[in-house]
Amino acid sequence: MQLRTGIHLSQLRSGRIPRALAAAAAAVVLITAAGAAAPARAQTDVEVTKDLAYAPAQPPGTQGHLLDLYVPRSAQPVPLVIFSSGSGWLADSGRRGADRVAAQLNPRGFAVAGVAIRSSGQAQFPAQLYDIKGAIRWLRANARTYNLDPHRVAIMGDSSGGWTTAMAAVTGDRPELEGDVGPRGPSSAVQAAVPFYPPTDFLQMDAHMPDDCRVFNSAFGLTDCHSDARSPELLLLGCTITVCPGKVVAANPLTYIGERHTPPFLIFHGEQDPFVPYHQSRLLYDALAAAGEEARLISFPRAGHGPLEDMLTDDETRQGAYQETTRNGHSTPARPVTPTWPTVVSFLEQRLRPVSR
């Protein structure tokens, strides 16, 4: 599979990011968000509202606290899927690609919110977790205004947006991890999570890179892969990952699995991913299985770092794909699968069923 690349530096707001990293981040944004969406089943009347601020801009003039809403018209409140795209945490462009996700999910009756969070140049972790949870609470607080069902909320993202997805899903309503972004009061918990190729345990990334980090180092202008003193993970945490293991643990979604109930996960990852090694999703799936949680891992032997649309539409990308499932301590062996957008829709429909009130 050939990765699509390109540079849109207008999306990068921070002067602290070295030029090589900024260019690489822009390329990753396009890699994870590129690809034309497959035709939806039917045209749906959708109300689109852009540039909604779920919290004041910080720093002023940046986009990290903005979201876009795509809501299908309905007589009843509709379930919501929150989407945030990846950039290696180097850009506040999380809304990018939400329109293509909405084109698939709106006709099936789901609203989509494309949510931006602050870049690592604008704020360091845990600010990014506080941002996405602030957005979740804001959307629930304003559910009546936009005809959303606050009891049926899922989250989806790719790459660093997949990390955002996983972190939000495993830390819902933890008081010490709520932060001070956006409204307080509504729940920050989600009912389902769909991460695509998410980073999880930063300290285990380098040992499992499929090409000894050649593609990653070249893209980001580094020499020591994720442990480099200029890596995206350092910029996120404010320290080299090998010298601040405590911060790495705090930013690892696996840390929080097993402490309380975790919503169901549907995980996608390519085994040839040169940016986020496939092993990262394997770790996530195995931790969920060990805790008796519900999870489904779809693996792509031929795929690299997305794009997520190709994983759901492109025959070459999906060649040899297989899935494993786990629930209540019982796991199924790997079996062939051809994932599609209806695969995602079916998962969301089962986990976001209407709640009797």
CSV table of C-alpha atoms in Angstrom, one decimal:
chain,number,residue,atom,x,y,z
A,1,MET,CA,0.0,0.0,0.0
A,2,GLN,CA,1.3,3.4,-0.9
A,3,LEU,CA,0.9,6.2,1.7
A,4,ARG,CA,-0.5,9.5,0.6
A,5,THR,CA,1.4,12.5,1.7
A,6,GLY,CA,1.2,16.2,1.4
A,7,ILE,CA,2.0,19.4,3.4
A,8,HIS,CA,-0.6,21.9,4.6
A,9,LEU,CA,1.4,24.0,7.0
A,10,SER,CA,-1.4,26.5,7.3
A,11,GLN,CA,-3.0,24.0,9.7
A,12,LEU,CA,0.0,24.2,12.1
A,13,ARG,CA,-0.2,27.0,14.6
A,14,SER,CA,2.8,26.7,16.9
A,15,GLY,CA,6.1,28.4,16.3
A,16,ARG,CA,7.7,26.0,18.9
A,17,ILE,CA,7.5,23.0,16.5
A,18,PRO,CA,10.6,22.5,14.4
A,19,ARG,CA,10.0,22.9,10.7
A,20,ALA,CA,10.8,19.3,9.9
A,21,LEU,CA,8.3,18.1,12.5
A,22,ALA,CA,5.7,20.5,11.3
A,23,ALA,CA,6.1,19.3,7.7
A,24,ALA,CA,5.9,15.7,8.9
A,25,ALA,CA,2.9,16.4,11.0
A,26,ALA,CA,1.1,17.9,8.1
A,27,ALA,CA,1.9,14.8,6.0
A,28,VAL,CA,0.5,12.5,8.8
A,29,VAL,CA,-2.7,14.6,8.9
A,30,LEU,CA,-3.1,13.9,5.2
A,31,ILE,CA,-2.1,10.2,5.5
A,32,THR,CA,-4.8,9.6,8.2
A,33,ALA,CA,-7.5,11.8,6.7
A,34,ALA,CA,-7.0,11.3,2.9
A,35,GLY,CA,-9.2,9.3,0.6
A,36,ALA,CA,-12.6,10.0,-0.9
A,37,ALA,CA,-15.5,8.6,1.1
A,38,ALA,CA,-17.5,5.8,-0.4
A,39,PRO,CA,-21.0,6.7,-1.4
A,40,ALA,CA,-23.5,6.7,1.4
A,41,ARG,CA,-26.6,4.6,1.2
A,42,ALA,CA,-29.0,7.5,0.9
A,43,GLN,CA,-29.0,11.3,0.9
A,44,THR,CA,-29.9,12.7,4.2
A,45,ASP,CA,-31.0,16.2,5.1
A,46,VAL,CA,-28.2,17.3,7.5
A,47,GLU,CA,-27.8,20.5,9.5
A,48,VAL,CA,-24.1,21.6,9.6
A,49,THR,CA,-22.9,24.0,12.2
A,50,LYS,CA,-19.2,24.9,12.2
A,51,ASP,CA,-16.7,26.8,14.4
A,52,LEU,CA,-18.6,26.1,17.7
A,53,ALA,CA,-16.4,27.0,20.6
A,54,TYR,CA,-16.7,24.4,23.4
A,55,ALA,CA,-14.2,26.6,25.5
A,56,PRO,CA,-12.4,29.9,24.9
A,57,ALA,CA,-9.5,29.7,22.5
A,58,GLN,CA,-6.2,29.0,24.3
A,59,PRO,CA,-3.9,30.6,23.1
A,60,PRO,CA,-6.2,33.3,21.5
A,61,GLY,CA,-6.8,32.8,17.8
A,62,THR,CA,-6.1,29.1,17.8
A,63,GLN,CA,-8.5,26.3,16.8
A,64,GLY,CA,-8.0,23.7,19.5
A,65,HIS,CA,-11.3,24.4,21.2
A,66,LEU,CA,-13.5,24.4,18.2
A,67,LEU,CA,-15.9,21.8,16.9
A,68,ASP,CA,-18.1,21.2,13.8
A,69,LEU,CA,-21.5,19.5,14.0
A,70,TYR,CA,-23.2,17.4,11.3
A,71,VAL,CA,-26.7,16.5,12.5
A,72,PRO,CA,-29.2,14.6,10.4
A,73,ARG,CA,-32.7,16.0,10.7
A,74,SER,CA,-34.9,13.8,12.9
A,75,ALA,CA,-38.1,14.0,14.9
A,76,GLN,CA,-36.2,12.4,17.8
A,77,PRO,CA,-32.8,13.1,19.4
A,78,VAL,CA,-30.0,11.3,17.5
A,79,PRO,CA,-27.0,9.4,18.8
A,80,LEU,CA,-23.7,11.2,18.5
A,81,VAL,CA,-20.2,10.1,17.3
A,82,ILE,CA,-17.4,12.4,18.3
A,83,PHE,CA,-14.5,12.3,15.8
A,84,SER,CA,-11.0,13.8,16.2
A,85,SER,CA,-8.3,13.2,13.6
A,86,GLY,CA,-4.6,12.7,14.2
A,87,SER,CA,-1.5,14.9,13.5
A,88,GLY,CA,1.1,13.4,15.9
A,89,TRP,CA,-0.3,16.0,18.4
A,90,LEU,CA,1.4,18.7,16.4
A,91,ALA,CA,-1.6,20.5,15.0
A,92,ASP,CA,-5.0,21.7,16.3
A,93,SER,CA,-6.7,20.3,13.2
A,94,GLY,CA,-8.7,17.5,14.8
A,95,ARG,CA,-11.9,18.5,12.8
A,96,ARG,CA,-10.2,17.6,9.5
A,97,GLY,CA,-12.0,14.6,7.9
A,98,ALA,CA,-15.1,14.8,10.1
A,99,ASP,CA,-17.1,15.7,7.0
A,100,ARG,CA,-16.2,12.4,5.3
A,101,VAL,CA,-17.1,10.5,8.5
A,102,ALA,CA,-20.4,12.4,8.6
A,103,ALA,CA,-21.1,11.5,5.0
A,104,GLN,CA,-21.1,7.9,6.0
A,105,LEU,CA,-22.8,8.1,9.4
A,106,ASN,CA,-25.4,10.8,8.9
A,107,PRO,CA,-27.5,8.7,6.5
A,108,ARG,CA,-27.5,6.0,9.2
A,109,GLY,CA,-29.0,8.3,11.7
A,110,PHE,CA,-25.9,9.4,13.6
A,111,ALA,CA,-24.8,12.9,14.3
A,112,VAL,CA,-21.0,13.6,14.0
A,113,ALA,CA,-19.0,16.2,15.9
A,114,GLY,CA,-15.6,16.9,14.5
A,115,VAL,CA,-13.6,18.1,17.5
A,116,ALA,CA,-10.2,19.9,17.6
A,117,ILE,CA,-7.9,19.7,20.6
A,118,ARG,CA,-4.9,21.7,21.4
A,119,SER,CA,-1.6,20.8,19.8
A,120,SER,CA,1.5,19.9,21.8
A,121,GLY,CA,2.9,23.3,20.8
A,122,GLN,CA,0.0,25.0,22.5
A,123,ALA,CA,-0.3,22.9,25.6
A,124,GLN,CA,1.3,19.7,27.0
A,125,PHE,CA,-0.5,16.6,28.3
A,126,PRO,CA,-2.9,16.2,30.1
A,127,ALA,CA,-4.4,19.3,28.3
A,128,GLN,CA,-5.4,17.2,25.3
A,129,LEU,CA,-7.3,14.8,27.5
A,130,TYR,CA,-9.0,17.8,29.3
A,131,ASP,CA,-9.9,19.2,25.9
A,132,ILE,CA,-11.7,16.2,24.5
A,133,LYS,CA,-13.5,15.6,27.8
A,134,GLY,CA,-14.5,19.3,27.8
A,135,ALA,CA,-15.9,18.8,24.3
A,136,ILE,CA,-17.9,15.7,25.4
A,137,ARG,CA,-19.4,17.6,28.3
A,138,TRP,CA,-20.2,20.6,26.2
A,139,LEU,CA,-22.0,18.5,23.6
A,140,ARG,CA,-24.1,16.9,26.4
A,141,ALA,CA,-24.8,20.3,27.9
A,142,ASN,CA,-26.1,21.5,24.5
A,143,ALA,CA,-27.7,18.3,23.4
A,144,ARG,CA,-31.2,19.7,23.4
A,145,THR,CA,-30.2,22.7,21.3
A,146,TYR,CA,-28.8,20.4,18.6
A,147,ASN,CA,-31.2,17.5,18.9
A,148,LEU,CA,-28.6,15.1,20.2
A,149,ASP,CA,-29.2,12.1,22.6
A,150,PRO,CA,-26.9,12.7,25.5
A,151,HIS,CA,-27.2,9.1,26.6
A,152,ARG,CA,-25.8,7.7,23.4
A,153,VAL,CA,-22.3,9.0,22.7
A,154,ALA,CA,-19.4,7.3,21.0
A,155,ILE,CA,-15.9,8.5,20.1
A,156,MET,CA,-13.7,7.8,17.1
A,157,GLY,CA,-10.3,8.9,15.9
A,158,ASP,CA,-7.2,7.9,14.0
A,159,SER,CA,-3.5,7.9,15.0
A,160,SER,CA,-3.0,10.5,17.8
A,161,GLY,CA,-6.8,11.0,17.4
A,162,GLY,CA,-7.1,7.2,18.2
A,163,TRP,CA,-5.0,7.8,21.3
A,164,THR,CA,-7.5,10.6,22.2
A,165,THR,CA,-10.3,8.2,21.6
A,166,ALA,CA,-8.8,5.5,23.8
A,167,MET,CA,-7.8,7.9,26.6
A,168,ALA,CA,-11.3,9.5,26.7
A,169,ALA,CA,-13.0,6.1,26.7
A,170,VAL,CA,-11.0,4.6,29.6
A,171,THR,CA,-11.1,7.7,31.9
A,172,GLY,CA,-14.7,8.8,31.7
A,173,ASP,CA,-15.9,10.7,34.8
A,174,ARG,CA,-12.7,10.3,36.7
A,175,PRO,CA,-12.6,13.5,38.9
A,176,GLU,CA,-8.9,13.8,38.9
A,177,LEU,CA,-8.8,13.7,35.1
A,178,GLU,CA,-11.6,16.0,34.2
A,179,GLY,CA,-9.6,19.2,33.9
A,180,ASP,CA,-11.1,22.7,33.7
A,181,VAL,CA,-11.9,23.0,30.0
A,182,GLY,CA,-15.5,23.7,29.1
A,183,PRO,CA,-18.6,23.2,31.2
A,184,ARG,CA,-18.7,21.0,34.4
A,185,GLY,CA,-21.6,18.9,35.4
A,186,PRO,CA,-22.4,16.6,32.4
A,187,SER,CA,-20.8,13.3,32.2
A,188,SER,CA,-17.6,12.9,30.2
A,189,ALA,CA,-18.1,9.1,29.7
A,190,VAL,CA,-18.8,7.6,26.3
A,191,GLN,CA,-20.7,4.4,25.5
A,192,ALA,CA,-18.4,3.1,22.7
A,193,ALA,CA,-14.9,3.7,21.2
A,194,VAL,CA,-13.6,3.3,17.7
A,195,PRO,CA,-9.8,4.0,17.6
A,196,PHE,CA,-7.9,3.6,14.4
A,197,TYR,CA,-4.1,2.7,14.8
A,198,PRO,CA,-3.8,4.4,18.2
A,199,PRO,CA,-0.5,5.0,20.1
A,200,THR,CA,-0.8,3.5,23.6
A,201,ASP,CA,2.4,2.6,25.5
A,202,PHE,CA,5.0,5.0,24.1
A,203,LEU,CA,7.9,3.1,25.7
A,204,GLN,CA,7.1,-0.1,23.7
A,205,MET,CA,6.8,1.6,20.3
A,206,ASP,CA,10.4,1.5,19.1
A,207,ALA,CA,10.9,-2.2,19.7
A,208,HIS,CA,8.1,-3.0,17.4
A,209,MET,CA,8.5,-0.6,14.5
A,210,PRO,CA,8.3,-2.7,11.3
A,211,ASP,CA,11.2,-1.0,9.4
A,212,ASP,CA,13.6,-0.1,12.3
A,213,CYS,CA,12.1,3.4,12.2
A,214,ARG,CA,13.5,4.3,8.8
A,215,VAL,CA,10.2,5.8,7.5
A,216,PHE,CA,9.4,7.4,10.8
A,217,ASN,CA,12.8,9.0,11.3
A,218,SER,CA,12.9,10.2,7.7
A,219,ALA,CA,9.4,11.8,8.0
A,220,PHE,CA,10.1,13.6,11.2
A,221,GLY,CA,13.8,14.4,10.7
A,222,LEU,CA,14.8,12.2,13.7
A,223,THR,CA,17.5,9.6,14.5
A,224,ASP,CA,16.2,7.7,17.5
A,225,CYS,CA,12.6,7.1,16.6
A,226,HIS,CA,10.0,7.7,19.3
A,227,SER,CA,12.7,7.9,22.0
A,228,ASP,CA,14.4,10.8,20.1
A,229,ALA,CA,14.8,14.1,22.0
A,230,ARG,CA,12.7,15.8,19.4
A,231,SER,CA,10.0,13.2,18.9
A,232,PRO,CA,6.2,14.0,18.9
A,233,GLU,CA,5.9,12.1,22.2
A,234,LEU,CA,8.5,14.4,23.8
A,235,LEU,CA,6.6,17.5,22.6
A,236,LEU,CA,3.4,16.1,24.0
A,237,LEU,CA,4.8,15.2,27.4
A,238,GLY,CA,7.5,17.8,27.8
A,239,CYS,CA,10.2,15.3,28.3
A,240,THR,CA,12.0,12.4,26.5
A,241,ILE,CA,10.0,9.3,27.1
A,242,THR,CA,12.9,7.3,28.5
A,243,VAL,CA,13.6,9.8,31.3
A,244,CYS,CA,10.0,10.5,32.5
A,245,PRO,CA,8.3,7.1,32.8
A,246,GLY,CA,5.7,8.5,35.2
A,247,LYS,CA,4.4,10.8,32.5
A,248,VAL,CA,4.4,8.0,30.0
A,249,VAL,CA,2.3,5.9,32.3
A,250,ALA,CA,-0.2,8.7,32.9
A,251,ALA,CA,-0.6,9.1,29.1
A,252,ASN,CA,-1.1,5.4,28.5
A,253,PRO,CA,-4.7,4.3,28.2
A,254,LEU,CA,-3.7,0.8,29.4
A,255,THR,CA,-3.0,2.3,32.8
A,256,TYR,CA,-6.7,2.9,33.4
A,257,ILE,CA,-8.1,-0.4,32.1
A,258,GLY,CA,-9.4,-2.7,34.8
A,259,GLU,CA,-10.0,0.0,37.4
A,260,ARG,CA,-13.6,0.5,36.4
A,261,HIS,CA,-15.9,-0.5,33.6
A,262,THR,CA,-14.7,0.4,30.1
A,263,PRO,CA,-17.0,0.9,27.1
A,264,PRO,CA,-16.8,-1.5,24.2
A,265,PHE,CA,-13.9,-1.0,21.7
A,266,LEU,CA,-13.7,-1.6,18.0
A,267,ILE,CA,-10.0,-1.2,17.1
A,268,PHE,CA,-8.4,-1.0,13.6
A,269,HIS,CA,-4.7,-1.3,12.8
A,270,GLY,CA,-2.4,-2.1,9.9
A,271,GLU,CA,0.5,-4.5,10.6
A,272,GLN,CA,2.9,-2.5,8.3
A,273,ASP,CA,2.3,0.8,10.0
A,274,PRO,CA,5.6,2.7,9.9
A,275,PHE,CA,4.4,5.5,12.3
A,276,VAL,CA,2.5,3.7,15.1
A,277,PRO,CA,3.5,0.0,15.3
A,278,TYR,CA,0.7,-2.5,15.2
A,279,HIS,CA,1.8,-3.8,18.5
A,280,GLN,CA,0.3,-0.7,20.2
A,281,SER,CA,-3.3,-1.9,19.3
A,282,ARG,CA,-2.4,-5.5,20.3
A,283,LEU,CA,-1.5,-4.2,23.7
A,284,LEU,CA,-4.8,-2.3,24.0
A,285,TYR,CA,-6.8,-5.3,22.9
A,286,ASP,CA,-5.0,-7.7,25.2
A,287,ALA,CA,-5.4,-5.4,28.2
A,288,LEU,CA,-9.2,-5.1,27.5
A,289,ALA,CA,-9.4,-8.9,27.2
A,290,ALA,CA,-7.5,-9.5,30.4
A,291,ALA,CA,-9.9,-7.1,32.2
A,292,GLY,CA,-13.0,-9.0,30.9
A,293,GLU,CA,-14.1,-6.0,28.8
A,294,GLU,CA,-15.7,-6.1,25.3
A,295,ALA,CA,-13.3,-5.4,22.4
A,296,ARG,CA,-12.9,-6.3,18.7
A,297,LEU,CA,-9.5,-5.9,16.9
A,298,ILE,CA,-9.5,-5.9,13.1
A,299,SER,CA,-6.0,-6.3,11.8
A,300,PHE,CA,-4.7,-5.6,8.3
A,301,PRO,CA,-1.6,-7.5,7.2
A,302,ARG,CA,-1.0,-5.3,4.2
A,303,ALA,CA,-2.0,-1.9,5.5
A,304,GLY,CA,0.2,0.9,6.8
A,305,HIS,CA,-0.8,4.1,8.6
A,306,GLY,CA,-4.3,4.3,7.2
A,307,PRO,CA,-6.1,6.2,5.8
A,308,LEU,CA,-9.1,5.0,7.8
A,309,GLU,CA,-11.3,5.2,4.7
A,310,ASP,CA,-9.1,2.7,2.9
A,311,MET,CA,-9.5,0.3,5.7
A,312,LEU,CA,-13.2,0.3,5.1
A,313,THR,CA,-13.4,0.6,1.3
A,314,ASP,CA,-10.1,-0.4,-0.5
A,315,ASP,CA,-9.8,-4.1,-1.5
A,316,GLU,CA,-5.9,-4.0,-1.5
A,317,THR,CA,-5.8,-2.5,1.9
A,318,ARG,CA,-8.3,-5.1,3.3
A,319,GLN,CA,-6.6,-8.1,1.7
A,320,GLY,CA,-6.1,-10.7,4.4
A,321,ALA,CA,-7.8,-8.7,7.1
A,322,TYR,CA,-8.9,-10.7,10.2
A,323,GLN,CA,-10.7,-10.0,13.4
A,324,GLU,CA,-10.6,-11.2,17.0
A,325,THR,CA,-13.2,-10.5,19.7
A,326,THR,CA,-13.3,-10.7,23.4
A,327,ARG,CA,-16.0,-10.3,26.0
A,328,ASN,CA,-16.4,-11.3,29.7
A,329,GLY,CA,-13.1,-13.1,29.6
A,330,HIS,CA,-14.0,-15.2,26.5
A,331,SER,CA,-12.1,-14.6,23.3
A,332,THR,CA,-12.6,-15.9,19.8
A,333,PRO,CA,-9.8,-17.0,17.5
A,334,ALA,CA,-8.9,-14.9,14.5
A,335,ARG,CA,-11.1,-15.2,11.5
A,336,PRO,CA,-11.2,-13.5,8.1
A,337,VAL,CA,-13.2,-10.3,7.7
A,338,THR,CA,-13.8,-7.7,5.1
A,339,PRO,CA,-14.4,-4.5,7.1
A,340,THR,CA,-16.7,-1.8,5.7
A,341,TRP,CA,-18.5,1.2,6.9
A,342,PRO,CA,-21.5,-1.0,7.8
A,343,THR,CA,-19.1,-2.8,10.1
A,344,VAL,CA,-18.7,0.4,12.1
A,345,VAL,CA,-22.4,1.2,11.8
A,346,SER,CA,-23.4,-2.2,13.2
A,347,PHE,CA,-21.0,-1.8,16.1
A,348,LEU,CA,-22.4,1.7,16.9
A,349,GLU,CA,-26.0,0.6,16.5
A,350,GLN,CA,-25.6,-2.3,19.0
A,351,ARG,CA,-23.8,-0.1,21.6
A,352,LEU,CA,-25.8,3.0,21.2
A,353,ARG,CA,-29.3,1.5,21.5
A,354,PRO,CA,-32.0,3.9,22.7
A,355,VAL,CA,-32.2,4.0,26.5
A,356,SER,CA,-35.5,3.6,28.2
A,357,ARG,CA,-36.2,6.6,30.5
